[in-house]
mmCIF file of C-alpha atoms in Angstrom:
data_model
loop_
_atom_site.group_PDB
_atom_site.id
_atom_site.type_symbol
_atom_site.label_atom_id
_atom_site.label_comp_id
_atom_site.label_asym_id
_atom_site.label_seq_id
_atom_site.Cartn_x
_atom_site.Cartn_y
_atom_site.Cartn_z
ATOM 1 C CA UNK A 291 5.148 -16.130 75.445
ATOM 2 C CA UNK A 292 2.844 -16.969 78.462
ATOM 3 C CA UNK A 293 1.636 -20.453 78.781
ATOM 4 C CA UNK A 294 -1.376 -19.846 78.118
ATOM 5 C CA UNK A 295 -1.001 -17.550 74.844
ATOM 6 C CA UNK A 296 1.408 -20.656 73.284
ATOM 7 C CA UNK A 297 -1.147 -23.062 73.880
ATOM 8 C CA UNK A 298 -3.858 -21.088 72.151
ATOM 9 C CA UNK A 299 -1.049 -20.033 69.445
ATOM 10 C CA UNK A 300 -0.095 -24.022 68.797
ATOM 11 C CA UNK A 301 -3.575 -24.771 68.856
ATOM 12 C CA UNK A 302 -4.329 -22.590 65.773
ATOM 13 C CA UNK A 303 -0.653 -23.146 64.472
ATOM 14 C CA UNK A 304 -1.491 -26.770 64.373
ATOM 15 C CA UNK A 305 -5.998 -25.833 62.763
ATOM 16 C CA UNK A 306 -3.775 -24.260 60.272
ATOM 17 C CA UNK A 307 -1.945 -27.201 58.883
ATOM 18 C CA UNK A 308 -5.061 -29.332 59.174
ATOM 19 C CA UNK A 309 -6.550 -26.601 56.642
ATOM 20 C CA UNK A 310 -3.649 -26.608 54.369
ATOM 21 C CA UNK A 311 -2.755 -30.400 54.551
ATOM 22 C CA UNK A 312 -6.949 -31.034 52.656
ATOM 23 C CA UNK A 313 -6.058 -28.557 50.664
ATOM 24 C CA UNK A 314 -3.488 -29.952 48.939
ATOM 25 C CA UNK A 315 -5.324 -33.380 48.406
ATOM 26 C CA UNK A 316 -7.735 -31.276 46.481
ATOM 27 C CA UNK A 317 -5.593 -28.425 44.959
ATOM 28 C CA UNK A 318 -8.318 -26.433 43.995
ATOM 29 C CA UNK A 319 -7.103 -23.440 41.690
ATOM 30 C CA UNK A 320 -8.068 -20.110 43.567
ATOM 31 C CA UNK A 321 -5.426 -17.102 42.322
ATOM 32 C CA UNK A 322 -3.302 -17.840 38.995
ATOM 33 C CA UNK A 323 -0.585 -15.367 38.077
ATOM 34 C CA UNK A 324 -0.848 -14.735 34.245
ATOM 35 C CA UNK A 325 3.223 -12.767 33.607
ATOM 36 C CA UNK A 326 2.429 -11.957 30.574
ATOM 37 C CA UNK A 327 5.905 -10.141 28.915
ATOM 38 C CA UNK A 328 9.313 -10.267 30.972
ATOM 39 C CA UNK A 329 10.133 -6.889 29.069
ATOM 40 C CA UNK A 330 10.124 -3.947 31.633
ATOM 41 C CA UNK A 331 11.223 -0.108 31.012
ATOM 42 C CA UNK A 332 12.997 -0.455 34.845
ATOM 43 C CA UNK A 333 15.663 -2.572 35.398
ATOM 44 C CA UNK A 334 16.094 -3.709 38.726
ATOM 45 C CA UNK A 335 19.100 -4.519 40.381
ATOM 46 C CA UNK A 336 15.777 -7.079 42.947
ATOM 47 C CA UNK A 337 14.052 -8.848 40.049
ATOM 48 C CA UNK A 338 13.530 -11.811 40.432
ATOM 49 C CA UNK A 339 12.232 -13.033 37.161
ATOM 50 C CA UNK A 340 15.503 -10.519 35.783
ATOM 51 C CA UNK A 341 13.779 -8.551 33.447
ATOM 52 C CA UNK A 342 14.573 -5.054 31.347
ATOM 53 C CA UNK A 343 13.593 -2.922 28.511
ATOM 54 C CA UNK A 344 16.262 -4.663 26.875
ATOM 55 C CA UNK A 345 14.002 -7.621 26.259
ATOM 56 C CA UNK A 346 12.115 -8.436 23.187
ATOM 57 C CA UNK A 347 8.540 -9.243 23.387
ATOM 58 C CA UNK A 348 9.102 -12.355 20.690
ATOM 59 C CA UNK A 349 8.431 -15.221 22.724
ATOM 60 C CA UNK A 350 5.119 -14.049 24.844
ATOM 61 C CA UNK A 351 2.529 -15.319 23.884
ATOM 62 C CA UNK A 352 -0.124 -12.872 21.748
ATOM 63 C CA UNK A 353 -3.309 -12.064 22.257
ATOM 64 C CA UNK A 354 -5.280 -14.363 20.803
ATOM 65 C CA UNK A 355 -2.983 -17.633 22.373
ATOM 66 C CA UNK A 356 -3.458 -15.785 25.659
ATOM 67 C CA UNK A 357 -7.790 -15.867 24.920
ATOM 68 C CA UNK A 358 -7.670 -18.900 24.022
ATOM 69 C CA UNK A 359 -5.720 -20.699 27.339
ATOM 70 C CA UNK A 360 -8.316 -18.922 29.346
ATOM 71 C CA UNK A 361 -11.536 -20.111 27.297
ATOM 72 C CA UNK A 362 -10.089 -23.833 28.164
ATOM 73 C CA UNK A 363 -9.506 -23.012 32.021
ATOM 74 C CA UNK A 364 -12.863 -21.180 31.743
ATOM 75 C CA UNK A 365 -14.752 -24.176 30.764
ATOM 76 C CA UNK A 366 -12.287 -26.902 32.691
ATOM 77 C CA UNK A 367 -12.731 -24.882 36.348
ATOM 78 C CA UNK A 368 -16.354 -23.376 36.235
ATOM 79 C CA UNK A 369 -16.658 -23.941 39.419
ATOM 80 C CA UNK A 370 -13.866 -22.279 40.822
ATOM 81 C CA UNK A 371 -13.953 -18.662 41.712
ATOM 82 C CA UNK A 372 -10.115 -18.172 40.095
ATOM 83 C CA UNK A 373 -7.981 -14.323 40.983
ATOM 84 C CA UNK A 374 -5.657 -13.921 37.639
ATOM 85 C CA UNK A 375 -2.704 -11.752 38.682
ATOM 86 C CA UNK A 376 -1.352 -9.802 35.853
ATOM 87 C CA UNK A 377 2.091 -9.199 36.236
ATOM 88 C CA UNK A 378 5.838 -8.792 34.250
ATOM 89 C CA UNK A 379 7.989 -7.253 33.662
ATOM 90 C CA UNK A 380 6.203 -4.399 33.628
ATOM 91 C CA UNK A 381 2.319 -5.554 32.445
ATOM 92 C CA UNK A 382 1.513 -1.991 30.376
ATOM 93 C CA UNK A 383 4.578 -1.859 28.450
ATOM 94 C CA UNK A 384 2.297 -4.422 25.955
ATOM 95 C CA UNK A 385 0.596 -2.623 23.788
ATOM 96 C CA UNK A 386 -2.825 -5.049 24.423
ATOM 97 C CA UNK A 387 -2.537 -5.249 27.502
ATOM 98 C CA UNK A 388 -6.490 -4.133 28.175
ATOM 99 C CA UNK A 389 -7.869 -5.398 25.718
ATOM 100 C CA UNK A 390 -6.766 -9.075 26.820
ATOM 101 C CA UNK A 391 -8.009 -8.913 29.426
ATOM 102 C CA UNK A 392 -11.272 -7.655 28.760
ATOM 103 C CA UNK A 393 -12.029 -10.833 26.900
ATOM 104 C CA UNK A 394 -10.918 -12.532 29.986
ATOM 105 C CA UNK A 395 -13.064 -10.693 32.174
ATOM 106 C CA UNK A 396 -16.134 -10.864 29.768
ATOM 107 C CA UNK A 397 -15.219 -15.114 30.711
ATOM 108 C CA UNK A 398 -15.861 -15.093 34.427
ATOM 109 C CA UNK A 399 -12.475 -13.814 36.225
ATOM 110 C CA UNK A 400 -11.622 -11.136 38.406
ATOM 111 C CA UNK A 401 -8.489 -10.485 37.920
ATOM 112 C CA UNK A 402 -5.427 -7.142 39.260
ATOM 113 C CA UNK A 403 -2.592 -6.404 38.098
ATOM 114 C CA UNK A 404 1.744 -5.901 40.089
ATOM 115 C CA UNK A 405 3.258 -2.445 37.978
ATOM 116 C CA UNK A 406 6.114 -0.402 39.566
ATOM 117 C CA UNK A 407 3.808 2.122 38.706
ATOM 118 C CA UNK A 408 5.299 4.634 36.873
ATOM 119 C CA UNK A 409 2.974 3.756 33.275
ATOM 120 C CA UNK A 410 -0.007 5.035 34.878
ATOM 121 C CA UNK A 411 -1.696 8.302 33.130
ATOM 122 C CA UNK A 412 -5.552 8.780 32.969
ATOM 123 C CA UNK A 413 -6.026 7.621 29.942
ATOM 124 C CA UNK A 414 -4.557 4.022 31.361
ATOM 125 C CA UNK A 415 -7.150 4.362 34.494
ATOM 126 C CA UNK A 416 -9.911 4.829 32.509
ATOM 127 C CA UNK A 417 -8.854 1.831 29.839
ATOM 128 C CA UNK A 418 -8.233 -0.308 33.440
ATOM 129 C CA UNK A 419 -12.336 0.800 34.032
ATOM 130 C CA UNK A 420 -13.079 -0.517 30.659
ATOM 131 C CA UNK A 421 -11.706 -3.964 31.139
ATOM 132 C CA UNK A 422 -13.379 -4.511 34.396
ATOM 133 C CA UNK A 423 -9.887 -4.486 36.745
ATOM 134 C CA UNK A 424 -10.692 -4.927 39.911
ATOM 135 C CA UNK A 425 -7.323 -4.669 41.766
ATOM 136 C CA UNK A 426 -3.562 -2.967 41.425
ATOM 137 C CA UNK A 427 -0.131 -3.503 43.547
ATOM 138 C CA UNK A 428 2.157 -0.279 43.200
ATOM 139 C CA UNK A 429 5.676 -1.050 44.603
ATOM 140 C CA UNK A 430 7.201 1.617 46.523
ATOM 141 C CA UNK A 431 10.273 0.953 47.765
ATOM 142 C CA UNK A 432 10.367 3.657 50.527
ATOM 143 C CA UNK A 433 11.871 7.123 49.811
ATOM 144 C CA UNK A 434 13.432 8.275 46.681
ATOM 145 C CA UNK A 435 16.594 7.798 47.266
ATOM 146 C CA UNK A 436 15.765 3.741 49.210
ATOM 147 C CA UNK A 437 13.227 3.347 46.042
ATOM 148 C CA UNK A 438 16.575 4.389 43.586
ATOM 149 C CA UNK A 439 19.083 2.084 44.687
ATOM 150 C CA UNK A 440 16.793 -0.688 43.711
ATOM 151 C CA UNK A 441 15.077 0.638 40.527
ATOM 152 C CA UNK A 442 17.363 3.342 38.838
ATOM 153 C CA UNK A 443 16.816 6.865 40.091
ATOM 154 C CA UNK A 444 14.629 9.458 41.607
ATOM 155 C CA UNK A 445 13.253 10.690 39.301
ATOM 156 C CA UNK A 446 11.358 6.634 38.888
ATOM 157 C CA UNK A 447 10.275 6.973 42.230
ATOM 158 C CA UNK A 448 8.913 10.791 41.960
ATOM 159 C CA UNK A 449 7.321 8.527 38.646
ATOM 160 C CA UNK A 450 5.649 6.264 41.376
ATOM 161 C CA UNK A 451 4.462 8.523 43.519
ATOM 162 C CA UNK A 452 2.386 9.931 40.573
ATOM 163 C CA UNK A 453 0.587 7.058 39.184
ATOM 164 C CA UNK A 454 -0.639 5.435 43.218
ATOM 165 C CA UNK A 455 -1.839 9.331 43.525
ATOM 166 C CA UNK A 456 -3.705 9.693 40.123
ATOM 167 C CA UNK A 457 -5.275 5.316 41.587
ATOM 168 C CA UNK A 458 -6.112 6.700 44.216
ATOM 169 C CA UNK A 459 -8.161 10.042 42.757
ATOM 170 C CA UNK A 460 -9.505 8.192 39.761
ATOM 171 C CA UNK A 461 -9.521 4.726 40.390
ATOM 172 C CA UNK A 462 -12.153 4.566 42.588
ATOM 173 C CA UNK A 463 -13.615 1.693 40.664
ATOM 174 C CA UNK A 464 -10.946 -0.594 41.683
ATOM 175 C CA UNK A 465 -11.334 -3.007 45.311
ATOM 176 C CA UNK A 466 -8.111 -2.648 45.880
ATOM 177 C CA UNK A 467 -5.032 -0.336 45.745
ATOM 178 C CA UNK A 468 -2.135 -1.619 47.286
ATOM 179 C CA UNK A 469 1.141 -0.630 47.222
ATOM 180 C CA UNK A 470 4.603 -3.753 47.934
ATOM 181 C CA UNK A 471 7.931 -2.589 49.203
ATOM 182 C CA UNK A 472 10.564 -3.939 49.289
ATOM 183 C CA UNK A 473 12.523 -4.314 51.852
ATOM 184 C CA UNK A 474 16.214 -4.818 52.580
ATOM 185 C CA UNK A 475 18.697 -3.819 55.148
ATOM 186 C CA UNK A 476 19.328 -0.174 53.229
ATOM 187 C CA UNK A 477 15.403 1.236 53.385
ATOM 188 C CA UNK A 478 14.471 -0.483 56.731
ATOM 189 C CA UNK A 479 15.172 3.032 58.563
ATOM 190 C CA UNK A 480 12.349 4.612 56.229
ATOM 191 C CA UNK A 481 9.281 2.347 56.819
ATOM 192 C CA UNK A 482 8.389 5.287 59.701
ATOM 193 C CA UNK A 483 8.049 8.018 57.061
ATOM 194 C CA UNK A 484 6.970 5.723 54.138
ATOM 195 C CA UNK A 485 4.070 4.351 56.761
ATOM 196 C CA UNK A 486 3.084 8.724 57.122
ATOM 197 C CA UNK A 487 3.301 9.381 53.483
ATOM 198 C CA UNK A 488 0.981 6.546 52.501
ATOM 199 C CA UNK A 489 -1.646 7.185 55.301
ATOM 200 C CA UNK A 490 -1.521 11.231 53.952
ATOM 201 C CA UNK A 491 -1.798 9.879 50.244
ATOM 202 C CA UNK A 492 -4.677 7.685 51.614
ATOM 203 C CA UNK A 493 -3.861 4.391 51.151
ATOM 204 C CA UNK A 494 -5.655 1.626 52.944
ATOM 205 C CA UNK A 495 -3.403 -1.339 52.188
ATOM 206 C CA UNK A 496 0.776 -2.125 52.325
ATOM 207 C CA UNK A 497 2.085 -5.132 51.927
ATOM 208 C CA UNK A 498 5.905 -5.609 52.690
ATOM 209 C CA UNK A 499 8.393 -8.319 51.648
ATOM 210 C CA UNK A 500 11.682 -8.646 52.506
ATOM 211 C CA UNK A 501 14.208 -8.663 49.807
ATOM 212 C CA UNK A 502 15.382 -12.479 48.804
ATOM 213 C CA UNK A 503 18.076 -14.060 47.206
ATOM 214 C CA UNK A 504 16.978 -14.878 43.525
ATOM 215 C CA UNK A 505 17.082 -13.881 40.217
ATOM 216 C CA UNK A 506 19.885 -10.781 39.549
ATOM 217 C CA UNK A 507 19.943 -10.307 43.623
ATOM 218 C CA UNK A 508 21.230 -13.704 43.875
ATOM 219 C CA UNK A 509 23.619 -13.120 40.632
ATOM 220 C CA UNK A 510 24.455 -9.901 41.631
ATOM 221 C CA UNK A 511 25.088 -11.476 45.198
ATOM 222 C CA UNK A 512 23.949 -8.005 47.385
ATOM 223 C CA UNK A 513 24.722 -9.595 50.336
ATOM 224 C CA UNK A 514 24.933 -5.838 52.528
ATOM 225 C CA UNK A 515 21.106 -5.358 51.039
ATOM 226 C CA UNK A 516 19.877 -9.401 52.313
ATOM 227 C CA UNK A 517 18.213 -8.436 56.263
ATOM 228 C CA UNK A 518 19.957 -9.883 58.684
ATOM 229 C CA UNK A 519 18.183 -11.618 61.793
ATOM 230 C CA UNK A 520 17.717 -8.676 64.126
ATOM 231 C CA UNK A 521 16.769 -6.308 61.310
ATOM 232 C CA UNK A 522 13.779 -9.202 59.752
ATOM 233 C CA UNK A 523 12.939 -8.641 63.930
ATOM 234 C CA UNK A 524 12.824 -5.453 63.410
ATOM 235 C CA UNK A 525 10.735 -5.188 61.029
ATOM 236 C CA UNK A 526 8.559 -7.464 62.166
ATOM 237 C CA UNK A 527 8.032 -5.972 65.023
ATOM 238 C CA UNK A 528 7.225 -3.312 62.529
ATOM 239 C CA UNK A 529 4.345 -4.168 61.194
ATOM 240 C CA UNK A 530 3.076 -6.090 64.577
ATOM 241 C CA UNK A 531 3.159 -1.976 66.242
ATOM 242 C CA UNK A 532 0.891 -1.133 62.723
ATOM 243 C CA UNK A 533 -1.263 -3.904 62.411
ATOM 244 C CA UNK A 534 -2.604 -3.151 65.799
ATOM 245 C CA UNK A 535 -2.745 0.681 65.551
ATOM 246 C CA UNK A 536 -5.327 -0.615 62.312
ATOM 247 C CA UNK A 537 -4.782 2.581 60.536
ATOM 248 C CA UNK A 538 -3.549 0.953 57.624
ATOM 249 C CA UNK A 539 -3.859 -3.590 56.561
ATOM 250 C CA UNK A 540 -0.671 -3.705 56.918
ATOM 251 C CA UNK A 541 0.616 -7.515 55.962
ATOM 252 C CA UNK A 542 3.830 -9.618 55.888
ATOM 253 C CA UNK A 543 4.237 -11.262 52.620
ATOM 254 C CA UNK A 544 4.509 -14.930 52.792
ATOM 255 C CA UNK A 545 8.515 -16.358 52.638
ATOM 256 C CA UNK A 546 9.138 -18.299 55.066
ATOM 257 C CA UNK A 547 7.486 -19.922 58.666
ATOM 258 C CA UNK A 548 8.366 -17.720 61.480
ATOM 259 C CA UNK A 549 8.620 -18.723 64.660
ATOM 260 C CA UNK A 550 5.819 -18.318 67.264
ATOM 261 C CA UNK A 551 6.629 -15.003 68.227
ATOM 262 C CA UNK A 552 5.509 -14.100 64.607
ATOM 263 C CA UNK A 553 2.724 -16.173 62.896
ATOM 264 C CA UNK A 554 -0.335 -15.210 63.330
ATOM 265 C CA UNK A 555 0.989 -11.515 63.601
ATOM 266 C CA UNK A 556 2.094 -9.977 61.017
ATOM 267 C CA UNK A 557 -1.056 -11.688 58.213
ATOM 268 C CA UNK A 558 -4.191 -12.633 58.435
ATOM 269 C CA UNK A 559 -3.391 -16.045 58.332
ATOM 270 C CA UNK A 560 -0.704 -18.763 58.990
ATOM 271 C CA UNK A 561 2.527 -19.486 56.790
ATOM 272 C CA UNK A 562 1.953 -21.119 53.612
ATOM 273 C CA UNK A 563 3.374 -21.724 50.338
ATOM 274 C CA UNK A 564 0.412 -22.537 48.342
ATOM 275 C CA UNK A 565 3.143 -23.055 45.104
ATOM 276 C CA UNK A 566 0.857 -25.550 43.095
ATOM 277 C CA UNK A 567 -1.767 -26.468 45.283
ATOM 278 C CA UNK A 568 -3.703 -23.263 45.202
ATOM 279 C CA UNK A 569 -1.749 -20.647 43.391
ATOM 280 C CA UNK A 570 -0.263 -21.827 39.429
ATOM 281 C CA UNK A 571 1.262 -19.251 36.441
ATOM 282 C CA UNK A 572 1.048 -19.332 32.959
ATOM 283 C CA UNK A 573 5.101 -17.710 32.282
ATOM 284 C CA UNK A 574 5.410 -15.338 28.967
ATOM 285 C CA UNK A 575 5.604 -17.709 26.478
ATOM 286 C CA UNK A 576 3.166 -20.067 27.937
ATOM 287 C CA UNK A 577 5.004 -21.915 29.905
ATOM 288 C CA UNK A 578 2.695 -23.745 32.962
ATOM 289 C CA UNK A 579 4.390 -22.974 36.193
ATOM 290 C CA UNK A 580 3.184 -22.794 39.880
ATOM 291 C CA UNK A 581 4.877 -19.369 40.835
ATOM 292 C CA UNK A 582 6.423 -16.805 38.650
ATOM 293 C CA UNK A 583 9.537 -16.815 40.840
ATOM 294 C CA UNK A 584 10.157 -19.948 40.767
ATOM 295 C CA UNK A 585 13.050 -21.081 38.932
ATOM 296 C CA UNK A 586 12.428 -22.257 34.721
ATOM 297 C CA UNK A 587 13.399 -25.775 35.347
ATOM 298 C CA UNK A 588 10.581 -26.264 37.519
ATOM 299 C CA UNK A 589 7.654 -25.872 34.879
ATOM 300 C CA UNK A 590 5.374 -28.661 34.822
ATOM 301 C CA UNK A 591 3.725 -28.058 31.282
ATOM 302 C CA UNK A 592 3.399 -26.156 27.956
ATOM 303 C CA UNK A 593 -0.454 -23.905 27.744
ATOM 304 C CA UNK A 594 -0.212 -23.474 23.877
ATOM 305 C CA UNK A 595 0.015 -27.240 23.536
ATOM 306 C CA UNK A 596 -0.829 -28.419 26.827
ATOM 307 C CA UNK A 597 -4.725 -27.711 28.235
ATOM 308 C CA UNK A 598 -4.008 -26.115 31.523
ATOM 309 C CA UNK A 599 -6.125 -28.190 33.823
ATOM 310 C CA UNK A 600 -4.067 -31.692 32.592
ATOM 311 C CA UNK A 601 -0.115 -30.116 33.174
ATOM 312 C CA UNK A 602 -2.107 -29.158 36.837
ATOM 313 C CA UNK A 603 -4.317 -32.520 38.046
ATOM 314 C CA UNK A 604 -1.400 -34.362 37.014
ATOM 315 C CA UNK A 605 2.097 -33.115 37.056
ATOM 316 C CA UNK A 606 2.387 -30.775 40.441
ATOM 317 C CA UNK A 607 2.416 -33.852 42.871
ATOM 318 C CA UNK A 608 6.399 -31.841 43.934
ATOM 319 C CA UNK A 609 4.212 -29.488 45.837
ATOM 320 C CA UNK A 610 1.775 -30.924 47.362
ATOM 321 C CA UNK A 611 4.234 -33.942 48.485
ATOM 322 C CA UNK A 612 6.836 -32.263 49.557
ATOM 323 C CA UNK A 613 7.403 -34.323 52.580
ATOM 324 C CA UNK A 614 9.304 -36.805 50.893
ATOM 325 C CA UNK A 615 11.400 -34.521 48.421
ATOM 326 C CA UNK A 616 11.964 -31.522 50.750
ATOM 327 C CA UNK A 617 13.095 -33.047 54.150
ATOM 328 C CA UNK A 618 16.416 -33.242 54.374
ATOM 329 C CA UNK A 619 19.363 -31.450 55.476
ATOM 330 C CA UNK A 620 19.025 -28.677 58.414
ATOM 331 C CA UNK A 621 15.454 -29.308 57.889
ATOM 332 C CA UNK A 622 15.054 -33.237 58.980
ATOM 333 C CA UNK A 623 15.847 -32.307 62.595
ATOM 334 C CA UNK A 624 13.828 -29.081 62.155
ATOM 335 C CA UNK A 625 11.136 -29.255 64.779
ATOM 336 C CA UNK A 626 8.638 -27.051 63.043
ATOM 337 C CA UNK A 627 9.015 -28.677 60.000
ATOM 338 C CA UNK A 628 5.353 -30.003 59.849
ATOM 339 C CA UNK A 629 4.096 -27.195 59.520
ATOM 340 C CA UNK A 630 6.666 -25.172 57.426
ATOM 341 C CA UNK A 631 8.208 -27.658 54.836
ATOM 342 C CA UNK A 632 11.204 -25.532 53.880
ATOM 343 C CA UNK A 633 9.693 -22.032 53.212
ATOM 344 C CA UNK A 634 7.788 -21.125 49.810
ATOM 345 C CA UNK A 635 8.980 -22.873 47.083
ATOM 346 C CA UNK A 636 11.015 -19.552 45.195
ATOM 347 C CA UNK A 637 13.800 -20.294 48.497
ATOM 348 C CA UNK A 638 14.047 -23.366 48.377
ATOM 349 C CA UNK A 639 17.501 -24.266 46.556
ATOM 350 C CA UNK A 640 17.281 -27.276 44.481
ATOM 351 C CA UNK A 641 21.029 -28.673 43.917
ATOM 352 C CA UNK A 642 21.911 -28.543 48.705
ATOM 353 C CA UNK A 643 18.267 -29.484 49.197
ATOM 354 C CA UNK A 644 17.841 -26.803 51.617
ATOM 355 C CA UNK A 645 16.498 -23.474 51.449
ATOM 356 C CA UNK A 646 18.661 -20.424 51.236
ATOM 357 C CA UNK A 647 17.499 -18.698 53.597
ATOM 358 C CA UNK A 648 15.073 -19.663 56.956
ATOM 359 C CA UNK A 649 13.362 -16.574 59.250
ATOM 360 C CA UNK A 650 13.236 -19.007 62.176
ATOM 361 C CA UNK A 651 16.561 -19.710 62.320
ATOM 362 C CA UNK A 652 17.892 -16.271 61.205
ATOM 363 C CA UNK A 653 15.937 -14.255 64.344
ATOM 364 C CA UNK A 654 17.308 -17.410 66.335
ATOM 365 C CA UNK A 655 13.666 -18.006 67.846
ATOM 366 C CA UNK A 656 13.099 -19.492 71.043
ATOM 367 C CA UNK A 657 11.749 -22.596 71.215
ATOM 368 C CA UNK A 658 8.456 -22.928 73.528
#
């Protein structure tokens, strides 16, 4: 990296930090997950929430409870523009999902859904339009064998591709149809062919994320799927090349600081973890948290008994002041702490007080 480019990159990084520090103080909520259920028609081996077809829905919030909670949020955050992201489990296994979200949309919320794509039909798309859905993210993890490795069978891949095709053909009302790909050591080599497939289908947005040691993946300790440092670098170089081509909006999911070789180049912003700062969540049973990917002992309240706004305003300090609680171990000596703050919270080991995975260290990024 040349001296001029290095100086410009550092200046941009510093400015991004100043803006993020301001966000911590203001903590304006602009992204809210609703984990509508832990039930899913699949049982993916990497699932961060350990979802399964065998989980019941007895603990899920009822539709009326959800509507009441969002009514309170609409009243208490009336001056803020909040995007609601419906996730799970698989949202489409809830037979009332569109009825509930139609009422939520009437309150003024824009909303989108994250889905495995296998349950999408023309009738489902009609209900999406009726409930004023704005965006959707569909999981496609490489070719059929790579997809099957994570999600159970090649048939699952074919059904997801069919669902995506139906969306691209019939869901012109959506502002974004995005594909999400979980990248691991066994499907890294398929990214080129996946890119070509998505281009041919007409996909305009592709989000890639590294498989992480959380949830079921952590329990199974399948280290052979985790990306090594050189493999992560290969992934990031692939993203840089496709962003430069400009044929598709390709981006890397927030999950850790990448060093100056890649920060500002693989996504439209510099790394920061927004959990508890601008992003919150309502979990399937009403628990209030920062992000559905976090461990459950980190919930801050209960939306069935408390107003979300009161919990949001007073109980997320450990997310907004990370200097005192997280700068320990190897992170304490890292020159990039101020910009990374230990990485994404879902990768933080609260027992060992260090990240389970450090992108920067794994790639042995050259210091400036």
